[in-house]
Short mmCIF file of C-alpha atoms in Angstrom, two decimals:
data_model
loop_
_atom_site.label_atom_id
_atom_site.label_comp_id
_atom_site.label_asym_id
_atom_site.label_seq_id
_atom_site.Cartn_x
_atom_site.Cartn_y
_atom_site.Cartn_z
CA UNK P 1012 -60.36 15.00 -10.39
CA UNK P 1013 -63.31 13.65 -8.44
CA UNK P 1014 -66.63 15.15 -9.43
CA UNK P 1015 -68.58 16.40 -6.43
CA UNK P 1016 -72.32 15.79 -6.92
CA UNK P 1017 -73.33 16.36 -3.30
CA UNK P 1018 -74.42 19.92 -2.50
CA UNK P 1019 -73.54 19.55 1.19
CA UNK P 1020 -70.07 18.14 0.60
CA UNK P 1021 -67.81 21.03 -0.22
CA UNK P 1022 -64.45 19.28 0.08
CA UNK P 1023 -63.47 16.50 -2.31
CA UNK P 1024 -59.74 16.80 -2.94
CA UNK P 1025 -56.99 14.65 -1.50
CA UNK P 1026 -54.76 17.70 -1.20
CA UNK P 1027 -57.26 19.20 1.27
CA UNK P 1028 -57.03 16.07 3.43
CA UNK P 1029 -53.24 16.21 3.30
CA UNK P 1030 -53.18 19.84 4.45
CA UNK P 1031 -55.93 19.53 7.08
CA UNK P 1032 -55.19 16.21 8.72
CA UNK P 1033 -51.57 15.55 7.61
CA UNK P 1034 -52.16 12.26 5.81
CA UNK P 1035 -50.31 10.79 2.83
CA UNK P 1036 -51.57 12.08 -0.52
CA UNK P 1037 -54.30 9.87 -1.99
CA UNK P 1038 -53.54 8.06 -5.22
CA UNK P 1039 -56.24 8.70 -7.82
CA UNK P 1040 -56.43 7.12 -11.25
CA UNK P 1041 -58.63 8.20 -14.13
CA UNK P 1042 -60.62 5.04 -14.90
CA UNK P 1043 -63.96 4.13 -16.66
CA UNK P 1044 -68.45 0.76 -2.11
CA UNK P 1045 -65.58 -0.43 6.26
CA UNK P 1046 -67.88 -2.31 8.05
CA UNK P 1047 -65.91 -5.39 8.99
CA UNK P 1048 -68.43 -7.33 11.04
CA UNK P 1049 -70.83 -9.98 9.73
CA UNK P 1050 -74.21 -8.57 8.80
CA UNK P 1051 -76.13 -10.65 11.33
CA UNK P 1052 -76.83 -9.41 14.86
CA UNK P 1053 -73.86 -9.55 17.21
CA UNK P 1054 -74.38 -12.37 19.74
CA UNK P 1055 -73.62 -11.95 23.45
CA UNK P 1056 -71.20 -14.85 23.87
CA UNK P 1057 -68.51 -16.71 21.97
CA UNK P 1058 -70.61 -19.89 21.81
CA UNK P 1059 -73.59 -18.10 20.32
CA UNK P 1060 -71.21 -16.16 18.06
CA UNK P 1061 -69.95 -19.40 16.57
CA UNK P 1062 -73.49 -20.73 16.18
CA UNK P 1063 -74.62 -17.51 14.51
CA UNK P 1064 -71.63 -17.60 12.17
CA UNK P 1065 -72.43 -21.17 11.17
CA UNK P 1066 -76.07 -20.28 10.54
CA UNK P 1067 -75.03 -17.31 8.42
CA UNK P 1068 -72.61 -19.44 6.43
CA UNK P 1069 -75.33 -22.03 5.76
CA UNK P 1070 -77.66 -19.27 4.60
CA UNK P 1071 -75.05 -17.87 2.22
CA UNK P 1072 -74.28 -21.30 0.79
CA UNK P 1073 -77.97 -21.96 0.16
CA UNK P 1074 -78.58 -18.58 -1.51
CA UNK P 1075 -78.91 -18.83 -5.32
CA UNK P 1076 -76.13 -17.09 -7.25
CA UNK P 1077 -76.72 -13.42 -8.00
CA UNK P 1078 -77.31 -13.18 -11.75
CA UNK P 1079 -77.79 -9.38 -11.81
CA UNK P 1080 -75.69 -7.68 -14.49
CA UNK P 1081 -73.44 -5.36 -12.50
CA UNK P 1082 -69.80 -4.57 -11.84
CA UNK P 1083 -68.05 -7.55 -10.26
CA UNK P 1084 -64.51 -7.24 -8.87
CA UNK P 1085 -61.83 -9.34 -10.55
CA UNK P 1086 -58.07 -9.76 -10.31
CA UNK P 1087 -57.52 -8.73 -13.92
CA UNK P 1088 -55.03 -5.88 -14.41
CA UNK P 1089 -57.68 -3.87 -16.28
CA UNK P 1090 -60.05 -3.87 -13.29
CA UNK P 1091 -60.30 -0.32 -11.85
CA UNK P 1092 -59.60 -1.48 -8.30
CA UNK P 1093 -56.58 -3.51 -9.40
CA UNK P 1094 -55.25 -0.48 -11.28
CA UNK P 1095 -55.28 1.52 -8.07
CA UNK P 1096 -53.66 -1.28 -6.06
CA UNK P 1097 -50.87 -1.54 -8.61
CA UNK P 1098 -50.15 2.15 -8.06
CA UNK P 1099 -50.02 1.59 -4.30
CA UNK P 1100 -47.92 -1.60 -4.62
CA UNK P 1101 -46.28 -1.48 -8.06
CA UNK P 1102 -43.93 -4.41 -7.42
CA UNK P 1103 -46.73 -6.79 -6.38
CA UNK P 1104 -49.47 -8.70 -8.19
CA UNK P 1105 -53.07 -9.10 -7.05
CA UNK P 1106 -53.45 -12.74 -6.08
CA UNK P 1107 -56.67 -12.95 -4.03
CA UNK P 1108 -59.83 -11.08 -3.08
CA UNK P 1109 -62.26 -12.12 -0.38
CA UNK P 1110 -65.69 -10.66 0.38
CA UNK P 1111 -65.80 -9.83 4.09
CA UNK P 1112 -69.13 -8.06 4.44
CA UNK P 1113 -72.16 -7.00 2.40
CA UNK P 1114 -74.72 -4.56 3.80
CA UNK P 1115 -78.28 -3.55 3.01
CA UNK P 1116 -77.23 -0.13 1.65
CA UNK P 1117 -75.08 -1.68 -1.09
CA UNK P 1118 -71.73 -1.27 0.66
CA UNK P 1119 -69.39 -4.23 0.35
CA UNK P 1120 -65.93 -4.68 1.82
CA UNK P 1121 -63.25 -6.95 0.44
CA UNK P 1122 -59.80 -8.01 1.49
CA UNK P 1123 -57.35 -7.81 -1.42
CA UNK P 1124 -54.01 -9.63 -1.24
CA UNK P 1125 -51.05 -8.45 -3.31
CA UNK P 1126 -48.08 -10.81 -3.61
CA UNK P 1127 -44.61 -11.02 -5.14
CA UNK P 1128 -43.08 -14.45 -5.55
CA UNK P 1129 -39.47 -15.16 -6.45
CA UNK P 1130 -37.43 -18.35 -6.47
CA UNK P 1131 -33.87 -19.36 -7.02
CA UNK P 1132 -31.91 -22.59 -7.10
CA UNK P 1133 -30.53 -22.09 -3.59
CA UNK P 1134 -33.74 -21.52 -1.64
CA UNK P 1135 -37.38 -22.35 -1.48
CA UNK P 1136 -39.92 -20.05 -3.05
CA UNK P 1137 -40.31 -16.86 -0.99
CA UNK P 1138 -43.37 -14.67 -0.93
CA UNK P 1139 -43.85 -11.00 -0.02
CA UNK P 1140 -47.47 -9.88 0.48
CA UNK P 1141 -49.48 -6.75 1.22
CA UNK P 1142 -53.18 -6.69 2.12
CA UNK P 1143 -55.74 -3.91 1.72
CA UNK P 1144 -59.37 -3.35 2.59
CA UNK P 1145 -61.48 -2.18 -0.35
CA UNK P 1146 -64.94 -0.75 0.28
CA UNK P 1147 -67.22 -0.32 -2.72
CA UNK P 1148 -70.69 0.76 -3.67
CA UNK P 1149 -71.97 0.31 -7.22
CA UNK P 1150 -74.24 3.37 -7.25
CA UNK P 1151 -72.55 6.01 -5.05
CA UNK P 1152 -70.52 8.95 -6.30
CA UNK P 1153 -66.85 9.01 -5.18
CA UNK P 1154 -67.55 12.12 -3.12
CA UNK P 1155 -69.49 9.94 -0.64
CA UNK P 1156 -66.34 7.99 0.15
CA UNK P 1157 -64.35 11.23 0.18
CA UNK P 1158 -66.50 12.48 3.05
CA UNK P 1159 -65.81 9.24 4.92
CA UNK P 1160 -62.09 9.60 4.20
CA UNK P 1161 -62.11 13.04 5.82
CA UNK P 1162 -63.62 11.46 8.95
CA UNK P 1163 -61.02 8.68 8.98
CA UNK P 1164 -58.28 11.29 8.61
CA UNK P 1165 -59.70 13.31 11.51
CA UNK P 1166 -59.81 10.22 13.73
CA UNK P 1167 -56.23 9.33 12.82
CA UNK P 1168 -54.92 12.74 13.82
CA UNK P 1169 -56.81 12.63 17.13
CA UNK P 1170 -55.41 9.23 18.07
CA UNK P 1171 -52.34 9.62 20.33
CA UNK P 1172 -48.80 8.43 19.62
CA UNK P 1173 -49.32 7.61 15.95
CA UNK P 1174 -46.48 5.64 14.38
CA UNK P 1175 -44.84 7.58 11.55
CA UNK P 1176 -42.49 6.94 8.69
CA UNK P 1177 -39.22 8.83 8.22
CA UNK P 1178 -41.11 11.70 6.61
CA UNK P 1179 -43.29 12.21 9.67
CA UNK P 1180 -46.47 10.90 8.01
CA UNK P 1181 -48.70 8.19 9.49
CA UNK P 1182 -47.83 4.75 8.15
CA UNK P 1183 -50.47 3.07 5.91
CA UNK P 1184 -50.10 -0.11 7.97
CA UNK P 1185 -51.55 -1.42 11.23
CA UNK P 1186 -50.46 1.12 13.83
CA UNK P 1187 -49.29 0.16 17.35
CA UNK P 1188 -51.98 2.26 19.02
CA UNK P 1189 -54.49 1.50 21.76
CA UNK P 1190 -57.21 2.48 19.26
CA UNK P 1191 -56.81 1.87 15.53
CA UNK P 1192 -58.70 3.02 12.47
CA UNK P 1193 -57.90 2.18 8.83
CA UNK P 1194 -56.24 4.87 6.72
CA UNK P 1195 -57.84 5.93 3.41
CA UNK P 1196 -55.33 5.42 0.60
CA UNK P 1197 -57.26 5.83 -2.65
CA UNK P 1198 -60.73 6.80 -3.89
CA UNK P 1199 -61.89 6.11 -7.42
CA UNK P 1200 -64.92 5.52 -9.67
CA UNK P 1201 -66.46 2.24 -10.77
CA UNK P 1202 -68.03 1.86 -14.22
CA UNK P 1203 -71.71 1.45 -14.96
CA UNK P 1204 -72.44 -2.16 -15.91
CA UNK P 1205 -75.87 -3.03 -17.22
CA UNK P 1206 -78.36 -0.72 -15.53
CA UNK P 1207 -76.34 -0.37 -12.32
CA UNK P 1208 -73.83 2.40 -11.76
CA UNK P 1209 -71.62 4.22 -11.98
CA UNK P 1210 -70.27 3.66 -8.49
CA UNK P 1211 -67.11 4.15 -6.49
CA UNK P 1212 -64.58 2.46 -4.22
CA UNK P 1213 -62.12 3.32 -1.47
CA UNK P 1214 -58.88 1.51 -0.67
CA UNK P 1215 -57.90 1.44 3.00
CA UNK P 1216 -54.97 0.11 4.99
CA UNK P 1217 -55.53 -3.40 6.27
CA UNK P 1218 -56.11 -4.34 9.90
CA UNK P 1219 -55.95 -8.03 10.93
CA UNK P 1220 -59.32 -8.17 12.68
CA UNK P 1221 -60.67 -11.16 14.59
CA UNK P 1222 -64.37 -12.14 14.55
CA UNK P 1223 -66.33 -10.51 17.38
CA UNK P 1224 -63.09 -9.22 18.86
CA UNK P 1225 -64.67 -6.11 20.37
CA UNK P 1226 -66.95 -8.27 22.55
CA UNK P 1227 -64.02 -9.51 24.62
CA UNK P 1228 -64.09 -7.97 28.13
CA UNK P 1229 -60.51 -6.68 27.94
CA UNK P 1230 -61.18 -5.07 24.55
CA UNK P 1231 -64.38 -3.45 25.86
CA UNK P 1232 -62.41 -1.79 28.68
CA UNK P 1233 -59.70 -0.61 26.30
CA UNK P 1234 -62.28 0.63 23.81
CA UNK P 1235 -64.13 2.59 26.50
CA UNK P 1236 -60.96 4.35 27.62
CA UNK P 1237 -59.90 4.99 24.02
CA UNK P 1238 -63.24 6.50 22.98
CA UNK P 1239 -63.06 8.77 26.01
CA UNK P 1240 -59.56 9.84 24.97
CA UNK P 1241 -60.92 10.62 21.51
CA UNK P 1242 -63.68 12.77 23.01
CA UNK P 1243 -61.17 14.58 25.20
CA UNK P 1244 -58.62 15.14 22.42
CA UNK P 1245 -57.46 18.68 21.76
CA UNK P 1246 -55.74 17.80 18.47
CA UNK P 1247 -58.35 19.68 16.42
CA UNK P 1248 -58.88 22.72 18.65
CA UNK P 1249 -57.35 25.06 16.07
CA UNK P 1250 -59.73 23.65 13.45
CA UNK P 1251 -63.09 23.83 15.23
CA UNK P 1252 -62.18 26.95 17.29
CA UNK P 1253 -64.93 26.17 19.77
CA UNK P 1254 -67.56 25.67 17.07
CA UNK P 1255 -69.74 22.64 16.36
CA UNK P 1256 -69.88 20.97 12.92
CA UNK P 1257 -67.20 19.62 10.60
CA UNK P 1258 -65.21 20.71 7.51
CA UNK P 1259 -67.36 18.45 5.32
CA UNK P 1260 -70.92 17.24 5.48
CA UNK P 1261 -71.37 13.47 5.45
CA UNK P 1262 -73.87 10.67 6.00
CA UNK P 1263 -75.24 8.81 9.03
CA UNK P 1264 -75.98 5.56 7.23
CA UNK P 1265 -77.81 7.02 4.20
CA UNK P 1266 -79.08 10.17 5.92
CA UNK P 1267 -77.31 13.42 4.89
CA UNK P 1268 -75.68 15.29 7.76
CA UNK P 1269 -75.34 19.04 7.25
CA UNK P 1270 -72.19 19.90 9.20
CA UNK P 1271 -72.01 23.64 8.48
CA UNK P 1272 -70.34 25.27 11.48
CA UNK P 1273 -72.50 26.46 14.39
CA UNK P 1274 -71.49 28.51 17.42
CA UNK P 1275 -73.42 26.31 19.87
CA UNK P 1276 -74.33 22.64 20.21
CA UNK P 1277 -77.98 23.61 20.66
CA UNK P 1278 -77.94 25.22 17.21
CA UNK P 1279 -76.37 22.20 15.52
CA UNK P 1280 -78.60 19.69 17.30
CA UNK P 1281 -81.69 21.74 16.46
CA UNK P 1282 -80.68 21.52 12.80
CA UNK P 1283 -80.16 17.76 13.10
CA UNK P 1284 -83.51 17.14 14.81
CA UNK P 1285 -85.40 19.45 12.45
CA UNK P 1286 -84.03 17.56 9.44
CA UNK P 1287 -85.24 14.23 10.84
CA UNK P 1288 -88.72 15.58 11.62
CA UNK P 1289 -89.02 17.19 8.18
CA UNK P 1290 -87.96 13.93 6.55
CA UNK P 1291 -90.54 11.99 8.57
CA UNK P 1292 -93.55 14.27 7.97
CA UNK P 1293 -94.41 13.32 4.36
CA UNK P 1294 -94.14 9.60 5.18
CA UNK P 1295 -96.72 9.58 7.97
CA UNK P 1296 -100.33 8.62 7.40
CA UNK P 1297 -102.84 11.51 7.22
CA UNK P 1298 -103.68 12.66 10.73
CA UNK P 1299 -100.77 10.73 12.27
CA UNK P 1300 -98.97 13.75 13.67
CA UNK P 1301 -98.29 12.71 17.27
CA UNK P 1302 -94.53 12.39 16.80
CA UNK P 1303 -94.34 15.65 14.87
CA UNK P 1304 -96.34 17.57 17.49
CA UNK P 1305 -94.21 16.28 20.34
CA UNK P 1306 -91.08 16.83 18.24
CA UNK P 1307 -92.05 20.48 17.78
CA UNK P 1308 -92.43 20.89 21.55
CA UNK P 1309 -89.04 19.28 22.11
CA UNK P 1310 -87.43 21.56 19.52
CA UNK P 1311 -88.93 24.63 21.18
CA UNK P 1312 -87.48 23.61 24.54
CA UNK P 1313 -84.00 22.34 23.74
CA UNK P 1314 -82.57 24.74 26.31
CA UNK P 1315 -84.41 22.72 29.00
CA UNK P 1316 -83.20 19.33 27.76
CA UNK P 1317 -79.64 20.48 27.17
CA UNK P 1318 -79.34 22.37 30.45
CA UNK P 1319 -76.00 21.75 32.18
CA UNK P 1320 -74.35 22.95 35.37
CA UNK P 1321 -72.38 25.15 35.09
CA UNK P 1322 -73.77 26.89 31.98
CA UNK P 1323 -72.01 26.44 28.64
CA UNK P 1324 -70.44 23.17 29.82
CA UNK P 1325 -71.00 21.49 26.45
CA UNK P 1326 -67.85 21.86 24.37
CA UNK P 1327 -67.02 20.37 20.95
CA UNK P 1328 -65.62 16.83 20.90
CA UNK P 1329 -64.62 14.83 17.87
CA UNK P 1330 -67.10 11.95 17.72
CA UNK P 1331 -67.11 8.92 15.44
CA UNK P 1332 -70.79 9.56 14.73
CA UNK P 1333 -72.05 6.00 14.14
CA UNK P 1334 -70.40 3.93 16.84
CA UNK P 1335 -72.76 0.97 17.13
CA UNK P 1336 -70.96 -2.28 17.97
CA UNK P 1337 -70.84 -3.34 14.29
CA UNK P 1338 -68.46 -0.46 13.57
CA UNK P 1339 -65.92 -1.66 16.12
CA UNK P 1340 -63.45 -4.51 16.14
CA UNK P 1341 -60.16 -5.79 17.51
CA UNK P 1342 -56.92 -6.95 15.93
CA UNK P 1343 -55.06 -10.19 16.50
CA UNK P 1344 -52.69 -8.23 18.75
CA UNK P 1345 -55.60 -7.01 20.89
CA UNK P 1346 -55.96 -3.42 19.72
CA UNK P 1347 -59.53 -2.05 19.65
CA UNK P 1348 -60.55 -0.62 16.27
CA UNK P 1349 -63.25 1.70 14.93
CA UNK P 1350 -64.31 2.32 11.32
CA UNK P 1351 -67.16 3.51 9.07
CA UNK P 1352 -67.28 6.96 10.71
CA UNK P 1353 -69.34 10.08 9.99
CA UNK P 1354 -67.43 12.44 12.23
CA UNK P 1355 -68.37 15.82 13.59
CA UNK P 1356 -67.43 18.09 16.45
CA UNK P 1357 -70.45 17.53 18.67
CA UNK P 1358 -71.46 16.89 22.27
CA UNK P 1359 -69.58 13.78 23.39
CA UNK P 1360 -72.76 12.30 24.93
CA UNK P 1361 -74.39 12.24 21.50
CA UNK P 1362 -72.05 9.33 20.68
CA UNK P 1363 -73.44 7.09 23.42
CA UNK P 1364 -77.16 6.65 22.68
CA UNK P 1365 -76.78 4.20 19.75
CA UNK P 1366 -74.59 2.04 21.98
CA UNK P 1367 -77.45 1.50 24.39
CA UNK P 1368 -80.03 1.20 21.59
CA UNK P 1369 -78.28 -1.52 19.60
CA UNK P 1370 -76.43 -3.33 22.38
CA UNK P 1371 -73.07 -5.05 22.38
CA UNK P 1372 -71.41 -2.69 24.86
CA UNK P 1373 -71.01 -4.05 28.39
CA UNK P 1374 -70.34 -2.61 31.82
CA UNK P 1375 -66.60 -2.76 31.20
CA UNK P 1376 -66.87 -0.28 28.34
CA UNK P 1377 -68.99 2.26 30.20
CA UNK P 1378 -67.06 2.00 33.47
CA UNK P 1379 -63.81 2.61 31.61
CA UNK P 1380 -65.34 5.42 29.56
CA UNK P 1381 -66.81 7.35 32.47
CA UNK P 1382 -63.71 6.85 34.60
CA UNK P 1383 -61.62 8.52 31.89
CA UNK P 1384 -64.22 11.26 31.34
CA UNK P 1385 -64.40 12.06 35.06
CA UNK P 1386 -67.97 10.85 35.55
CA UNK P 1387 -71.37 11.82 34.16
CA UNK P 1388 -72.44 15.45 34.05
CA UNK P 1389 -75.64 16.54 35.77
CA UNK P 1390 -78.69 16.01 33.55
CA UNK P 1391 -77.12 13.15 31.59
CA UNK P 1392 -80.22 10.94 31.73
CA UNK P 1393 -82.41 13.67 30.24
CA UNK P 1394 -79.95 14.45 27.45
CA UNK P 1395 -79.49 10.74 26.77
CA UNK P 1396 -83.25 10.39 26.26
CA UNK P 1397 -83.19 13.38 23.89
CA UNK P 1398 -80.38 11.88 21.81
CA UNK P 1399 -82.12 8.49 21.79
CA UNK P 1400 -85.19 10.17 20.29
CA UNK P 1401 -83.02 11.56 17.49
CA UNK P 1402 -81.45 8.20 16.68
CA UNK P 1403 -84.81 6.42 16.71
CA UNK P 1404 -86.11 9.04 14.28
CA UNK P 1405 -83.14 8.31 12.04
CA UNK P 1406 -83.92 4.58 12.12
CA UNK P 1407 -87.59 5.27 11.40
CA UNK P 1408 -86.75 7.48 8.42
CA UNK P 1409 -84.45 4.80 6.98
CA UNK P 1410 -86.46 1.64 7.60
CA UNK P 1411 -90.05 2.73 8.35
CA UNK P 1412 -90.40 -0.01 10.95
CA UNK P 1413 -93.56 0.05 13.09
CA UNK P 1414 -91.65 -1.05 16.21
CA UNK P 1415 -89.24 1.85 15.77
CA UNK P 1416 -92.21 4.19 15.29
CA UNK P 1417 -93.56 2.99 18.65
CA UNK P 1418 -90.16 3.72 20.21
CA UNK P 1419 -90.26 7.25 18.77
CA UNK P 1420 -93.72 7.80 20.19
CA UNK P 1421 -92.72 6.47 23.62
CA UNK P 1422 -89.46 8.41 23.91
CA UNK P 1423 -90.96 11.69 22.66
CA UNK P 1424 -93.83 11.19 25.11
CA UNK P 1425 -91.34 10.71 27.95
CA UNK P 1426 -89.51 13.89 26.97
CA UNK P 1427 -92.70 15.96 26.92
CA UNK P 1428 -93.72 14.54 30.32
CA UNK P 1429 -90.30 15.55 31.72
CA UNK P 1430 -90.92 19.08 30.51
CA UNK P 1431 -94.43 19.21 32.00
CA UNK P 1432 -93.25 17.77 35.33
CA UNK P 1433 -90.61 20.47 35.56
CA UNK P 1434 -93.22 23.15 34.83
CA UNK P 1435 -91.13 24.34 31.90
CA UNK P 1436 -91.98 25.13 28.30
CA UNK P 1437 -95.05 26.38 26.51
CA UNK P 1438 -97.74 24.44 24.70
CA UNK P 1439 -97.11 21.25 26.68
CA UNK P 1440 -100.53 20.64 28.12
CA UNK P 1441 -102.36 17.70 26.65
CA UNK P 1442 -99.44 16.60 24.50
#
């Protein structure tokens, strides 16, 4: 049984996922950390993509070997990850593992290959293989990956026309869908090695992704339409019942997201923004309260910024929650893919701000998205600025970058000026 050490995460059992989102039961073994894009910035063209990839490869080759004493994946049958793969594919043997990505927060993703080889006197050697993604983190509790698994399960149910096996359950293989996401198959602990750990890992179904696939114009259009379909999905209406939140709390990068149900989006967003401002306060220099003062004004006037016509237009949509371009991809067959989610039932527009902030999404994506959504709602530009302020605060709280701090100051200043220009709100003068 997974031990839940996160106070906000109140669901950690595979049986809950099976009941709630109708996924195959996870395999869990009792034994002593997908982002599938390169870690460098996504380039705007194929030529620069190839150049960036070559530069990254040269950098990796010139980096001295990591001599830190820590858990290192192996193909040995006693390895905890191999034990889980042998439960998933008992007739196969682990024959290869390849590191695909390594991120600043300690998450790594590998491709594991399982093979069975037989030969006879009448034919050449034949090979049967199965591949899996494995995401690991050497210091995170398994409940962190459990929260991500709940999000992946929610996305899977919301995707239309899912391929199923004879039992009516989604297949743990690449699915012939316009939009794909990997399925969580197993979550387990990793041992403490040296001073590092214990950690955890998650096994996911494999998708044959191509480098920078989501930058292709045709994929961008398909992705835009598919994300809109996700936001418009009614598959979870009986779950959220018109409320905002999610069955589990989770993480936006490393920031905890309290997803306790709220009756209105304003209530949930106020909680989100308050948490970011409270996190920021102790890290500011004495007297440096400009962002906090403007943040307080913005919090007090969310009804102005969130105003829609007609009233109560904002309804809950399932959002991915962290859909920057690095959490998208495309398969060899041309299917757009999304991964590394922190889902919630939120305002659909809240999904879009990081796309503009971090780049990578072109006109084809947004034209396709808004066409499927039926166009932008009145007041979109104001709400977009509000959501951008939130995401810049999140970046500032994680990285403490002075350029991001300047962005927070600028965007919060713009929001307060909007309020003053409209003659709305109290306590705006001079801010």
